[in-house]
Amino acid sequence: MRNPIHLVGSVCLLAGAVAAQPAAHDPYPFQNPDLPAEQRVRNIVSLLTLDEKIACLGTNPSVPRLGIKGTGHVEGLHGLALGGPGGWGRPTPIPTTQFAQAIGMGETWDPTLIRKAGGVEAYETRYIFQSEKTHRGGLVVRAPNADLGRDPRWGRTEECFGEDPFFNGTMVVAMVRGLQGDDPKYWLTASLMKHFLANSNEDTRDGSTSNFDERLLREYYSVPFRMGVLEGGSRAYMASYNAMNGIPMTANPVLKSLTVKEWGQDGIICTDAGALNNMVRFHKYYADLPHAAAGAVKAGINQFLDRIFGANVREALKQNLLTEAEIDAVLENEFRVMIKLGMLDPPERVAYSKIKGDGDAWKVGDHQAVARQVALESVVLLKNAGGLLPLDRKALRSVAVIGPRANDVALDWYSGTPPYTVTPLDGIKEKAGGAWTVNYADGNDAAAAAATARQSDVAIVFVGNHPTCGAPWAKCPTPSDGKEAMDRKWIDLEQEALLKQVYAANPKTVVVLVSSFPFAINWTQQNVPAIVHMTHNAQEEGHAIADVLFGDYNPGGRLVQTFPKSLDQVPAMMDYDIRHGRTYMYFQGDPLYPFGYGLSYTTFRYSNLRTSAAALRSGGEITVSVDLTNAGKRKGDEVVQLYVKYPASGVERPRKELKGFQRVTLLPGQTRTVTIPLQAQALAYWDMARERWVTEAGPVGLMVGGSSADVRLEKTVAVIAP
């Protein structure tokens, strides 16, 4: 999505403005909530004029002439965005609960919590949309981002859940279910996933092509979207700017052949902003805009995010490039979403219609508590030599809080306006409560930072990127920073120069890396005794990091991307064949930090790995169980991770693949049996010759442990295929 300055949606009501009130008539069939949705949407489309049909290809399918009140889109990657740096709340921002960035939500490894966060966001979206005091926004939420973080240089890494398809898909399903709610008939909001598909480069994205074979399409790039549709129930997604194998995604046949015909996606498929023009100007796939508009509709697009679509759809019809029947077919799909949202039914039949009020949406229920829990669970402990952490408050007299990220909660382009923020400095001062001195230096003056560290018992340095680069659209002065429209040029942390001076002044240094993506902090890892990672945007950032640093919370977050030591370990940016060394599945060499990595203030012991059966039959399922013991002296969380490998496969397979995980909280000395289901279907590969999924007979290795590189126990099971 471009900067909102460039976004213009179209609304059906423009075409029907001459007759704002429905004329007296017998009830239309679509107004009967007891009729099947298929019958209702067909009736709606049959009643529309051509002008109304074209207008309804915008983002709000309202038709005043027929009494149809539709709803438009809002952004919501990590909380409803009706404000923030992107200006989503113009002219008057509305405060909403803001969670850690999506990559930070991923680092919780807690789908149950992410589902709860999605529910908080959806509730606030409904509340603000339906309350007379506000009545803003819409009920189609552009979230989650189901893309995969295949490269650490990707400027929008912060928007995805990680690099693994199964993991991302699991978190996508959780977020979708939270956003859409638990009502058996209606949705709380509609989850619109972004950006289908293979969209992980920003430089040249308007005209670039992501090239790979069908195995990677099926086994990697499409997996989170497929899970979002089939398991989560999402019926909306946005096509990405890029092309796939030379065909722009906005008009790619895979929209219909895969998502509609195979997955049953029968809702909204929208363009990204500017994508229509891109197919002519940058991709040069179509000679002109009428051909591009026709191609998009034929591919399944039913909502455009650009002002220019109307005239060009009309011209496409005039030139016989497109038929009215083809428009009818895609319009039926977006009205299905309106029905699921309850927009066409009497409010008394829609339980969610009662969500409204005169107060602030973010003050409802446990929203603040959920925001704090997400922030807490997202914190990852990367190093803790000598047990420096947690800090002993009773032994402290002074603490230095230093660095450019120490006194802010940095927001990104898709942030809303939080109702309040707690910076790390705020959180540490609150924790001190006057019992010891907090000395602060912002880090822009290295000499002052070193002096502050020297006069303190311990130095805590907050470093990392700024998610908007502190610069206008498409500008990043610091080469290791990135954001939408800007990929990173390198991954070294320039602020390590500051860390060296602080460490020289006080060896009791704790580094908190607050970042949207991996950094190659090789010197820091080799020298500084304690390192913690968290991401931006959480309104409770300061409380969370203070609780972790001072031992009120034992960190249990885990990385969701491989941290390379250098770009020498990563293939070229536009190489979309991940088999060439991308992600933990194919990474070559030793990373700085592996996928799934994270430490704790306690230790865990794994024992008694077992399966419910010695063999797994095709189409069947077994249960993998392991006993987990907290062998330390503190309550803590472990993320039990199940990986598989294929030692006798007849085709190239990943060296290991995540197939299950569970975050577990244990008291000291407590043992719990962790059980993870494993389906034979999850072990299949896509046979390109036969164009179908194939589950191979033979041995499959099971690996259970605390990260992709920390395998504690292994076992082999036989797969029996027909």
XYZ file of C-alpha atoms in Angstrom:
722
model
C 0.000 0.000 0.000
C 1.325 3.429 -0.888
C 1.364 6.431 1.401
C -2.321 7.278 2.050
C -1.798 10.640 0.380
C -2.032 8.718 -2.897
C -5.067 6.603 -2.016
C -8.541 7.223 -3.329
C -11.383 4.726 -3.031
C -14.623 4.785 -4.966
C -18.046 4.345 -3.432
C -21.172 2.890 -5.046
C -23.320 5.591 -3.543
C -21.898 8.102 -6.037
C -23.742 6.378 -8.838
C -26.983 6.229 -6.894
C -26.922 9.717 -5.420
C -29.802 10.887 -7.606
C -32.124 8.546 -5.705
C -30.870 8.503 -2.159
C -33.953 6.773 -0.771
C -35.361 3.475 -2.046
C -38.730 3.828 -3.748
C -41.821 2.141 -2.312
C -41.871 -1.477 -3.479
C -42.353 -4.997 -2.311
C -39.266 -6.236 -0.461
C -36.455 -7.320 -2.733
C -35.274 -10.907 -2.270
C -31.813 -9.687 -1.141
C -33.471 -8.001 1.856
C -34.602 -11.353 3.248
C -31.875 -12.508 5.677
C -33.230 -16.058 5.638
C -32.529 -16.622 1.951
C -29.250 -18.278 0.885
C -26.429 -15.787 0.293
C -26.061 -16.952 -3.297
C -29.661 -16.007 -4.072
C -29.300 -12.648 -2.343
C -26.106 -11.564 -4.127
C -27.484 -12.532 -7.519
C -30.579 -10.480 -6.834
C -28.506 -7.445 -5.834
C -26.411 -7.526 -8.983
C -29.494 -8.026 -11.177
C -30.955 -4.790 -9.789
C -27.882 -2.607 -10.355
C -27.552 -0.166 -13.230
C -24.325 -0.268 -15.221
C -23.175 2.963 -13.564
C -23.777 1.407 -10.135
C -21.920 -1.744 -11.109
C -18.871 0.205 -12.190
C -18.957 2.373 -9.051
C -19.215 -0.766 -6.922
C -15.798 -1.823 -8.195
C -14.448 0.676 -5.662
C -13.872 -0.137 -2.002
C -17.323 0.612 -0.616
C -20.265 -1.224 -2.234
C -23.047 1.030 -0.984
C -26.110 1.544 -3.231
C -28.427 4.180 -1.705
C -31.084 3.674 -4.397
C -31.587 0.137 -3.088
C -31.028 0.965 0.573
C -27.718 -0.946 0.579
C -25.165 0.417 3.039
C -21.819 -1.215 2.493
C -18.532 -0.602 4.238
C -15.034 0.326 3.174
C -11.530 -0.594 4.328
C -9.282 0.285 7.255
C -5.666 -0.611 7.978
C -4.931 -2.841 10.948
C -1.671 -4.785 10.892
C -1.100 -4.382 14.646
C -4.083 -2.428 15.868
C -6.714 -0.348 14.092
C -5.045 2.544 12.255
C -7.092 5.738 12.445
C -4.094 7.992 12.957
C -0.337 7.541 13.137
C 2.469 8.669 10.796
C 0.558 7.413 7.749
C -2.243 9.881 8.380
C -4.936 7.209 8.384
C -7.109 9.196 10.774
C -7.264 12.485 8.924
C -8.514 15.013 9.694
C -8.862 13.983 13.350
C -7.028 10.884 14.589
C -8.897 8.494 16.871
C -6.767 6.698 19.502
C -6.802 2.902 19.307
C -4.940 0.076 21.045
C -1.543 -0.474 19.430
C 0.286 -3.782 19.645
C 3.853 -4.679 18.769
C 4.574 -4.738 15.042
C 3.430 -7.885 13.242
C 6.948 -9.341 13.318
C 6.878 -8.790 17.094
C 3.464 -10.395 17.380
C 5.033 -13.339 15.586
C 7.845 -13.465 18.133
C 5.317 -14.326 20.829
C 4.839 -17.776 19.201
C 1.423 -17.631 20.845
C -1.504 -18.012 18.401
C -4.049 -17.894 21.224
C -2.777 -14.480 22.291
C -2.663 -13.190 18.715
C -6.250 -14.302 18.199
C -7.162 -12.320 21.311
C -5.310 -9.267 19.958
C -7.194 -9.592 16.672
C -10.431 -9.640 18.649
C -9.460 -6.450 20.488
C -8.706 -4.714 17.197
C -11.930 -5.916 15.600
C -14.018 -4.787 18.581
C -12.527 -1.291 18.394
C -13.108 -1.241 14.636
C -16.813 -2.064 15.092
C -17.164 0.289 18.039
C -15.742 3.288 16.216
C -17.596 2.506 12.987
C -20.983 2.112 14.685
C -20.838 4.743 17.433
C -22.581 8.044 16.757
C -19.738 9.948 18.413
C -17.166 8.683 15.931
C -18.765 6.775 13.016
C -15.454 6.459 11.183
C -13.516 3.818 9.339
C -14.936 0.603 7.904
C -15.332 -3.074 8.689
C -12.987 -4.582 6.090
C -9.630 -4.696 7.887
C -6.476 -4.919 5.798
C -4.764 -7.497 7.983
C -2.923 -9.704 8.524
C 0.026 -9.565 6.163
C 0.434 -13.172 4.994
C 3.649 -12.499 3.062
C 6.853 -14.290 4.005
C 10.034 -12.586 5.235
C 12.426 -14.447 2.933
C 15.138 -11.735 2.959
C 16.369 -9.571 5.872
C 16.740 -6.584 3.533
C 13.027 -6.423 2.750
C 11.799 -2.989 3.833
C 8.412 -4.321 4.960
C 9.733 -7.197 7.038
C 8.011 -5.608 10.036
C 4.586 -6.338 8.506
C 4.878 -10.130 8.266
C 4.978 -12.816 10.954
C 8.272 -14.397 9.865
C 10.026 -16.540 7.277
C 8.408 -19.966 7.742
C 5.223 -20.829 5.794
C 3.640 -23.088 8.423
C 4.448 -20.678 11.238
C 3.174 -17.642 9.344
C 0.069 -19.530 8.309
C -0.648 -20.506 11.905
C -0.379 -16.903 13.057
C -2.421 -15.703 10.070
C -5.205 -18.131 10.998
C -5.132 -16.858 14.592
C -5.335 -13.217 13.514
C -8.087 -13.891 10.970
C -10.193 -15.726 13.537
C -9.717 -12.927 16.039
C -10.697 -10.268 13.510
C -13.749 -12.172 12.264
C -15.051 -13.329 15.629
C -16.866 -16.421 16.853
C -20.451 -15.783 15.767
C -21.682 -18.718 13.631
C -23.411 -16.455 11.080
C -21.802 -13.011 11.074
C -18.292 -11.594 11.119
C -17.079 -9.033 13.625
C -14.933 -7.573 10.831
C -13.708 -8.980 7.519
C -10.032 -9.931 7.410
C -8.388 -8.838 4.143
C -4.970 -10.503 3.859
C -2.031 -8.741 2.212
C -0.316 -9.056 -0.320
C -0.902 -12.009 -2.635
C 1.818 -13.098 -3.503
C 5.639 -13.385 -3.258
C 5.834 -9.706 -2.369
C 9.100 -9.215 -0.492
C 11.090 -6.566 -2.294
C 10.376 -2.845 -2.204
C 12.896 -1.456 -4.689
C 11.360 -1.711 -8.200
C 8.270 -3.450 -6.748
C 5.911 -1.617 -9.118
C 7.362 -3.492 -12.083
C 9.452 -6.353 -10.729
C 8.773 -10.051 -11.175
C 9.160 -12.774 -8.555
C 10.241 -15.921 -10.382
C 10.041 -19.468 -9.008
C 8.577 -22.869 -9.858
C 5.170 -24.268 -8.950
C 6.571 -26.304 -6.076
C 7.611 -23.121 -4.309
C 4.285 -21.528 -5.163
C 2.440 -24.408 -3.497
C 4.843 -25.315 -0.699
C 6.108 -21.889 0.329
C 4.725 -18.619 -0.999
C 1.005 -19.438 -1.007
C 0.877 -21.473 2.217
C -0.053 -18.681 4.689
C -2.762 -17.412 2.327
C -4.131 -20.919 1.819
C -4.253 -21.493 5.563
C -5.882 -18.089 6.033
C -8.668 -19.058 3.628
C -9.175 -22.735 4.432
C -8.450 -22.746 8.180
C -9.008 -19.123 9.173
C -12.030 -18.393 7.015
C -10.749 -15.181 5.413
C -12.629 -14.265 2.271
C -10.688 -11.197 1.234
C -7.170 -10.423 0.087
C -5.145 -7.794 -1.759
C -3.165 -8.628 -4.889
C 0.449 -7.457 -4.738
C 2.293 -4.968 -6.950
C 4.828 -7.414 -8.329
C 4.500 -9.915 -11.121
C 4.868 -13.669 -10.677
C 6.882 -15.257 -13.448
C 6.306 -12.233 -15.639
C 2.545 -11.774 -15.128
C 1.415 -8.937 -12.817
C -0.431 -10.287 -9.794
C -3.230 -7.787 -10.393
C -4.167 -9.776 -13.514
C -2.517 -13.111 -12.820
C -4.623 -16.193 -13.673
C -3.548 -17.770 -10.376
C -6.025 -15.502 -8.575
C -8.823 -17.614 -10.021
C -7.148 -20.943 -10.682
C -5.703 -21.313 -7.189
C -7.551 -19.128 -4.711
C -11.048 -19.228 -6.194
C -11.320 -22.631 -7.847
C -9.146 -24.654 -5.443
C -9.524 -22.828 -2.139
C -13.060 -21.545 -2.579
C -12.200 -17.871 -2.065
C -15.512 -16.210 -2.968
C -15.150 -12.741 -1.470
C -13.135 -9.576 -2.049
C -10.011 -9.554 -4.222
C -8.700 -5.998 -4.437
C -5.818 -4.249 -6.123
C -3.130 -2.371 -4.277
C -3.070 1.393 -4.760
C -1.603 2.303 -8.125
C -1.442 -1.288 -9.339
C -3.742 -0.691 -12.304
C -1.471 1.962 -13.762
C 1.632 -0.065 -12.872
C 0.623 -2.837 -15.264
C 0.934 -0.332 -18.125
C 3.667 2.016 -16.935
C 6.126 -0.320 -15.198
C 5.266 -3.914 -16.027
C 4.412 -2.897 -19.603
C 2.146 -5.924 -19.649
C -0.790 -4.062 -21.218
C -0.698 -1.402 -23.910
C -3.184 0.879 -22.146
C -5.376 1.246 -19.077
C -8.637 -0.117 -20.570
C -6.847 -3.368 -21.414
C -5.351 -3.424 -17.909
C -8.728 -2.825 -16.250
C -10.311 -5.588 -18.308
C -7.485 -7.966 -17.456
C -7.856 -7.276 -13.735
C -11.604 -7.899 -13.679
C -11.253 -11.048 -15.789
C -8.668 -12.322 -13.290
C -11.117 -11.856 -10.398
C -10.457 -8.323 -9.098
C -13.645 -6.790 -7.734
C -12.319 -3.762 -5.866
C -9.883 -1.137 -7.160
C -8.027 1.253 -4.859
C -7.562 3.922 -7.542
C -9.661 6.818 -8.835
C -8.815 5.984 -12.446
C -10.540 2.603 -12.638
C -14.074 3.820 -13.488
C -13.396 5.502 -16.798
C -11.127 2.691 -17.903
C -13.600 -0.061 -17.029
C -16.207 1.853 -19.007
C -13.833 2.162 -21.950
C -13.019 -1.544 -21.728
C -16.730 -2.287 -22.047
C -17.026 0.075 -24.990
C -14.136 -1.662 -26.770
C -15.583 -5.127 -26.035
C -12.520 -6.002 -23.948
C -14.819 -6.804 -21.042
C -18.445 -7.841 -20.695
C -21.047 -6.721 -18.203
C -21.534 -10.374 -17.263
C -17.872 -10.567 -16.208
C -18.384 -7.562 -13.940
C -21.525 -9.163 -12.512
C -19.598 -12.311 -11.588
C -16.980 -10.499 -9.510
C -19.473 -8.112 -7.895
C -21.441 -11.011 -6.428
C -18.355 -11.897 -4.413
C -17.977 -8.566 -2.639
C -21.646 -8.522 -1.637
C -21.128 -11.915 0.019
C -18.699 -10.157 2.370
C -21.260 -7.437 3.107
C -23.786 -10.142 4.035
C -21.293 -11.832 6.365
C -20.720 -8.472 8.059
C -24.458 -8.123 8.636
C -24.612 -4.935 6.581
C -27.733 -6.064 4.702
C -29.656 -7.510 7.654
C -31.789 -5.944 10.405
C -29.518 -4.821 13.277
C -31.535 -6.776 15.811
C -30.436 -9.982 14.091
C -26.726 -9.047 14.173
C -25.250 -9.326 17.673
C -22.210 -7.266 16.672
C -24.448 -4.301 15.753
C -24.735 -3.568 19.491
C -21.019 -2.723 19.759
C -21.084 1.048 20.191
C -20.929 3.715 22.873
C -19.994 7.234 23.855
C -16.643 6.432 25.464
C -13.224 5.636 24.013
C -12.996 2.275 22.278
C -9.569 1.479 23.716
C -10.867 1.725 27.294
C -13.289 -1.158 26.810
C -12.632 -4.455 28.592
C -9.103 -5.804 28.889
C -7.622 -4.089 25.833
C -4.721 -2.535 27.731
C -3.913 -5.840 29.432
C -3.834 -7.658 26.083
C -1.531 -4.993 24.645
C 0.830 -5.408 27.585
C 0.804 -9.212 27.325
C 1.636 -9.115 23.610
C 4.515 -6.742 24.337
C 5.799 -8.979 27.157
C 5.621 -12.199 25.173
C 7.332 -10.606 22.171
C 10.604 -9.935 24.040
C 13.460 -12.230 22.983
C 16.542 -12.798 25.141
C 19.491 -13.236 22.759
C 22.427 -13.422 25.189
C 22.918 -13.480 28.951
C 26.532 -14.219 29.779
C 27.240 -14.611 33.477
C 23.587 -14.200 34.345
C 23.757 -10.410 34.193
C 19.996 -10.392 33.653
C 17.697 -10.019 35.391
C 19.164 -7.015 37.149
C 19.147 -7.155 40.922
C 17.183 -4.109 42.062
C 18.314 -4.492 45.652
C 21.982 -4.209 44.671
C 21.562 -1.217 42.351
C 22.295 2.384 43.141
C 22.162 3.777 39.604
C 21.284 2.733 36.067
C 22.251 4.440 32.825
C 19.565 4.476 30.144
C 21.169 5.380 26.841
C 20.518 5.419 23.132
C 18.298 6.692 20.309
C 15.524 4.183 21.065
C 15.516 4.726 24.834
C 12.866 7.411 25.063
C 10.450 6.766 22.244
C 7.835 4.306 21.063
C 8.445 4.525 17.338
C 5.431 4.101 15.046
C 5.411 2.841 11.457
C 3.370 3.687 8.349
C 0.581 1.308 9.392
C 0.407 2.347 13.024
C -2.606 4.027 14.491
C -2.387 6.689 17.168
C -1.945 4.961 20.530
C -3.948 6.376 23.449
C -0.718 6.554 25.441
C 2.823 5.237 25.196
C 5.267 4.013 27.802
C 8.852 4.458 26.605
C 11.696 2.293 27.937
C 12.932 5.274 29.951
C 9.454 5.716 31.430
C 9.219 2.032 32.302
C 12.630 1.914 33.972
C 11.976 5.092 35.977
C 8.678 3.644 37.140
C 10.448 0.429 38.102
C 13.077 2.379 40.056
C 10.429 4.223 42.040
C 13.113 6.441 43.502
C 15.019 3.534 45.041
C 17.936 4.145 42.710
C 19.019 6.795 40.242
C 18.206 6.647 36.538
C 20.789 8.543 34.470
C 19.703 9.273 30.874
C 21.657 10.101 27.714
C 19.974 9.971 24.318
C 23.008 8.542 22.530
C 23.442 11.249 19.915
C 26.424 12.479 21.923
C 28.746 9.481 22.295
C 30.928 11.228 24.857
C 27.917 12.027 27.040
C 26.674 8.457 26.660
C 30.027 7.046 27.772
C 30.185 9.436 30.722
C 26.667 8.464 31.789
C 27.561 4.784 31.571
C 30.774 5.300 33.542
C 28.972 6.879 36.489
C 26.307 4.144 36.704
C 26.262 0.601 38.066
C 24.921 -0.784 34.811
C 24.308 0.658 31.346
C 21.221 -0.242 29.308
C 21.550 0.875 25.686
C 18.551 1.013 23.350
C 19.500 0.882 19.672
C 17.850 -0.087 16.395
C 16.111 1.289 13.339
C 13.370 3.859 13.115
C 10.409 2.282 11.292
C 9.764 5.331 9.093
C 13.513 6.093 8.846
C 12.634 9.469 10.368
C 12.249 10.650 6.793
C 9.575 11.323 4.139
C 8.055 8.683 1.880
C 10.620 6.589 -0.067
C 13.569 8.136 1.795
C 15.927 6.357 4.208
C 19.104 8.281 5.104
C 20.526 5.306 7.037
C 21.397 2.432 4.650
C 20.595 -0.294 7.183
C 17.071 1.054 7.690
C 14.114 0.196 5.494
C 10.364 0.625 5.186
C 7.655 0.480 2.547
C 9.091 1.526 -0.858
C 12.662 1.204 0.484
C 14.704 -1.977 0.901
C 17.719 -2.016 3.205
C 21.121 -1.694 1.572
C 23.005 -3.499 4.322
C 22.235 -5.144 7.657
C 25.122 -3.993 9.861
C 24.129 -1.788 12.799
C 25.790 1.631 12.554
C 25.022 2.196 16.236
C 27.553 -0.469 17.218
C 30.058 2.404 17.311
C 28.062 3.834 20.212
C 27.867 0.411 21.859
C 31.654 0.076 21.771
C 32.125 3.351 23.616
C 29.496 2.555 26.225
C 30.913 -0.937 26.796
C 34.423 0.485 27.170
C 33.076 2.844 29.827
C 31.072 0.165 31.653
C 31.450 -3.580 30.912
C 28.132 -4.188 32.675
C 26.251 -3.229 29.539
C 22.882 -4.532 28.403
C 21.923 -3.946 24.764
C 18.250 -3.770 23.813
C 17.898 -4.071 20.048
C 14.564 -2.480 19.125
C 14.180 -3.334 15.479
C 11.801 -4.269 12.687
C 14.185 -6.770 11.093
C 17.453 -8.663 11.658
C 20.726 -6.834 12.236
C 24.208 -8.319 11.975
C 25.386 -7.318 15.471
C 28.489 -9.496 15.407
C 30.684 -7.319 17.634
C 27.890 -6.920 20.172
C 27.285 -10.662 20.320
C 30.990 -11.336 20.831
C 31.543 -8.713 23.531
C 28.475 -7.387 25.328
C 27.249 -9.706 28.101
C 23.470 -9.294 27.657
C 21.330 -8.664 24.567
C 17.548 -8.423 24.293
C 15.398 -7.936 21.194
C 11.938 -6.470 20.740
C 10.089 -4.639 17.982
C 8.483 -1.221 17.708
C 4.989 0.214 18.088
C 3.772 -1.422 21.309
C 2.100 1.193 23.504
C 3.265 -0.916 26.474
C 6.869 -1.173 25.233
C 8.399 0.454 28.301
C 6.490 -1.622 30.828
C 7.329 -4.832 28.970
C 11.075 -4.244 28.669
C 11.354 -3.013 32.273
C 9.531 -6.118 33.539
C 11.971 -8.311 31.609
C 15.157 -6.464 32.554
C 14.338 -6.460 36.253
C 12.996 -9.985 36.508
C 9.269 -9.419 36.929
C 8.760 -11.348 33.698
C 10.883 -14.153 32.299
C 11.311 -13.608 28.534
C 9.983 -16.385 26.308
C 9.840 -14.826 22.858
C 11.585 -16.527 19.935
C 12.982 -15.193 16.669
C 10.912 -15.722 13.551
C 13.670 -14.945 11.071
C 17.213 -16.131 10.612
C 19.719 -13.431 11.612
C 22.682 -13.714 9.181
C 26.195 -12.691 10.188
C 26.528 -10.781 6.934
C 24.949 -10.334 3.531
C 27.557 -12.736 2.174
C 25.337 -15.479 3.615
C 22.257 -14.296 1.705
C 21.475 -14.739 -2.015
C 20.781 -11.800 -4.320
C 17.709 -9.793 -3.357
C 15.646 -10.706 -6.421
C 16.434 -14.427 -6.268
C 13.072 -15.834 -5.192
C 14.218 -19.457 -5.308
C 14.647 -20.000 -1.572
C 16.510 -23.278 -2.237
C 19.542 -21.139 -3.076
C 20.165 -20.491 0.614
C 17.210 -18.657 2.101
C 15.491 -19.186 5.453
C 16.562 -21.758 8.027
C 15.305 -24.477 5.658
C 18.111 -23.866 3.152
C 20.512 -21.478 4.944
C 24.181 -22.127 4.213
C 26.677 -21.671 7.018
C 26.149 -20.640 10.613
C 23.792 -17.725 11.277
C 24.261 -15.166 14.014
C 20.939 -16.305 15.501
C 18.842 -19.164 14.092
C 15.122 -19.266 13.425
C 13.166 -20.075 16.587
C 15.998 -18.940 18.880
C 15.539 -17.341 22.276
C 16.871 -17.792 25.810
C 15.258 -17.783 29.255
C 16.195 -17.000 32.854
C 15.509 -20.657 33.607
C 16.438 -23.940 31.904
C 14.269 -26.654 30.392
C 14.814 -30.378 30.056
C 13.238 -32.491 27.303
C 12.603 -36.217 27.747
C 10.560 -39.181 26.595
C 9.883 -38.266 22.958
C 7.200 -40.613 21.664
C 4.503 -40.958 19.039
C 1.008 -42.398 19.212
C 1.960 -44.882 16.475
C 5.184 -46.120 14.899
C 3.887 -45.404 11.408
C 1.895 -42.644 9.783
C -0.487 -43.696 7.054
C -1.254 -41.455 4.092
C -4.266 -39.363 4.978
C -3.818 -40.098 8.663
C -2.464 -38.395 11.749
C -0.252 -39.225 14.704
C 0.446 -37.424 17.949
C 3.984 -36.418 18.893
C 4.518 -36.081 22.659
C 7.441 -34.960 24.777
C 7.868 -34.345 28.511
C 9.100 -30.854 29.333
C 10.552 -29.973 32.741
C 11.476 -26.581 34.139
C 14.847 -27.508 35.637
C 15.610 -24.019 36.932
C 14.506 -21.809 39.797
C 12.233 -19.372 37.970
C 8.827 -19.645 36.366
C 9.290 -19.407 32.624
C 8.052 -20.074 29.104
C 9.521 -22.529 26.625
C 8.472 -22.793 22.992
C 8.544 -26.477 22.082
C 9.225 -26.757 18.347
C 8.692 -29.811 16.138
C 10.704 -30.068 12.922
C 10.785 -32.836 10.333
C 13.309 -34.008 7.751
C 13.123 -36.449 4.822
C 16.302 -38.574 4.714
C 15.165 -40.814 1.830
C 13.112 -38.424 -0.287
C 13.250 -38.803 -4.034
C 13.082 -35.030 -4.539
C 14.923 -32.080 -3.042
C 13.379 -31.190 0.311
C 14.292 -28.665 3.013
C 16.903 -29.766 5.529
C 14.236 -29.325 8.159
C 10.727 -27.910 8.309
C 8.659 -26.630 11.221
C 5.464 -28.672 11.571
C 4.245 -27.800 15.052
C 4.961 -25.675 18.115
C 3.538 -24.810 21.491
C 4.411 -22.107 24.019
C 4.332 -23.585 27.517
C 4.559 -21.904 30.934
C 6.072 -23.973 33.753
C 6.794 -23.365 37.415
C 10.196 -24.399 38.819
C 10.412 -28.183 38.934
C 7.145 -28.641 37.055
C 6.866 -31.228 34.262
C 4.219 -31.211 31.550
C 3.596 -33.448 28.575
C 3.452 -31.369 25.408
C 1.424 -32.903 22.611
C 1.627 -31.836 18.959
C -0.466 -33.378 16.162
C 1.217 -34.304 12.873
C -0.805 -35.070 9.766
C 0.542 -37.040 6.819
C -0.818 -34.324 4.561
C 1.621 -31.864 6.140
C 4.528 -33.986 4.840
C 3.433 -33.939 1.201
C 5.284 -32.191 -1.613
C 3.871 -30.816 -4.861
C 4.573 -33.101 -7.810
C 4.848 -30.747 -10.780
C 4.655 -33.525 -13.358
C 1.435 -34.967 -11.958
C 0.170 -31.599 -10.665
C -0.887 -32.927 -7.293
C 0.255 -33.347 -3.712
C 2.270 -36.504 -3.039
C 3.015 -38.049 0.352
C 6.118 -40.202 -0.023
C 6.471 -43.564 1.638
C 9.592 -43.917 3.753
C 11.230 -42.630 6.916
C 10.577 -39.170 8.309
C 12.792 -37.781 11.035
C 11.134 -35.970 13.924
C 13.199 -33.360 15.763
C 12.000 -31.635 18.923
C 13.764 -28.805 20.695
C 14.017 -25.131 21.550
C 14.912 -23.739 18.097
C 15.729 -24.838 14.565
C 19.340 -25.257 15.726
C 18.612 -26.615 19.196
C 17.315 -30.142 18.624
C 17.075 -31.998 21.935
C 15.430 -35.264 20.904
C 14.965 -37.160 17.634
C 12.837 -40.057 16.485
C 12.031 -41.669 13.146
C 8.575 -42.698 12.004
C 7.598 -44.573 8.868
C 5.179 -43.019 6.417
C 3.024 -45.588 4.658
C 1.682 -44.324 1.354
C -0.786 -46.124 -0.921
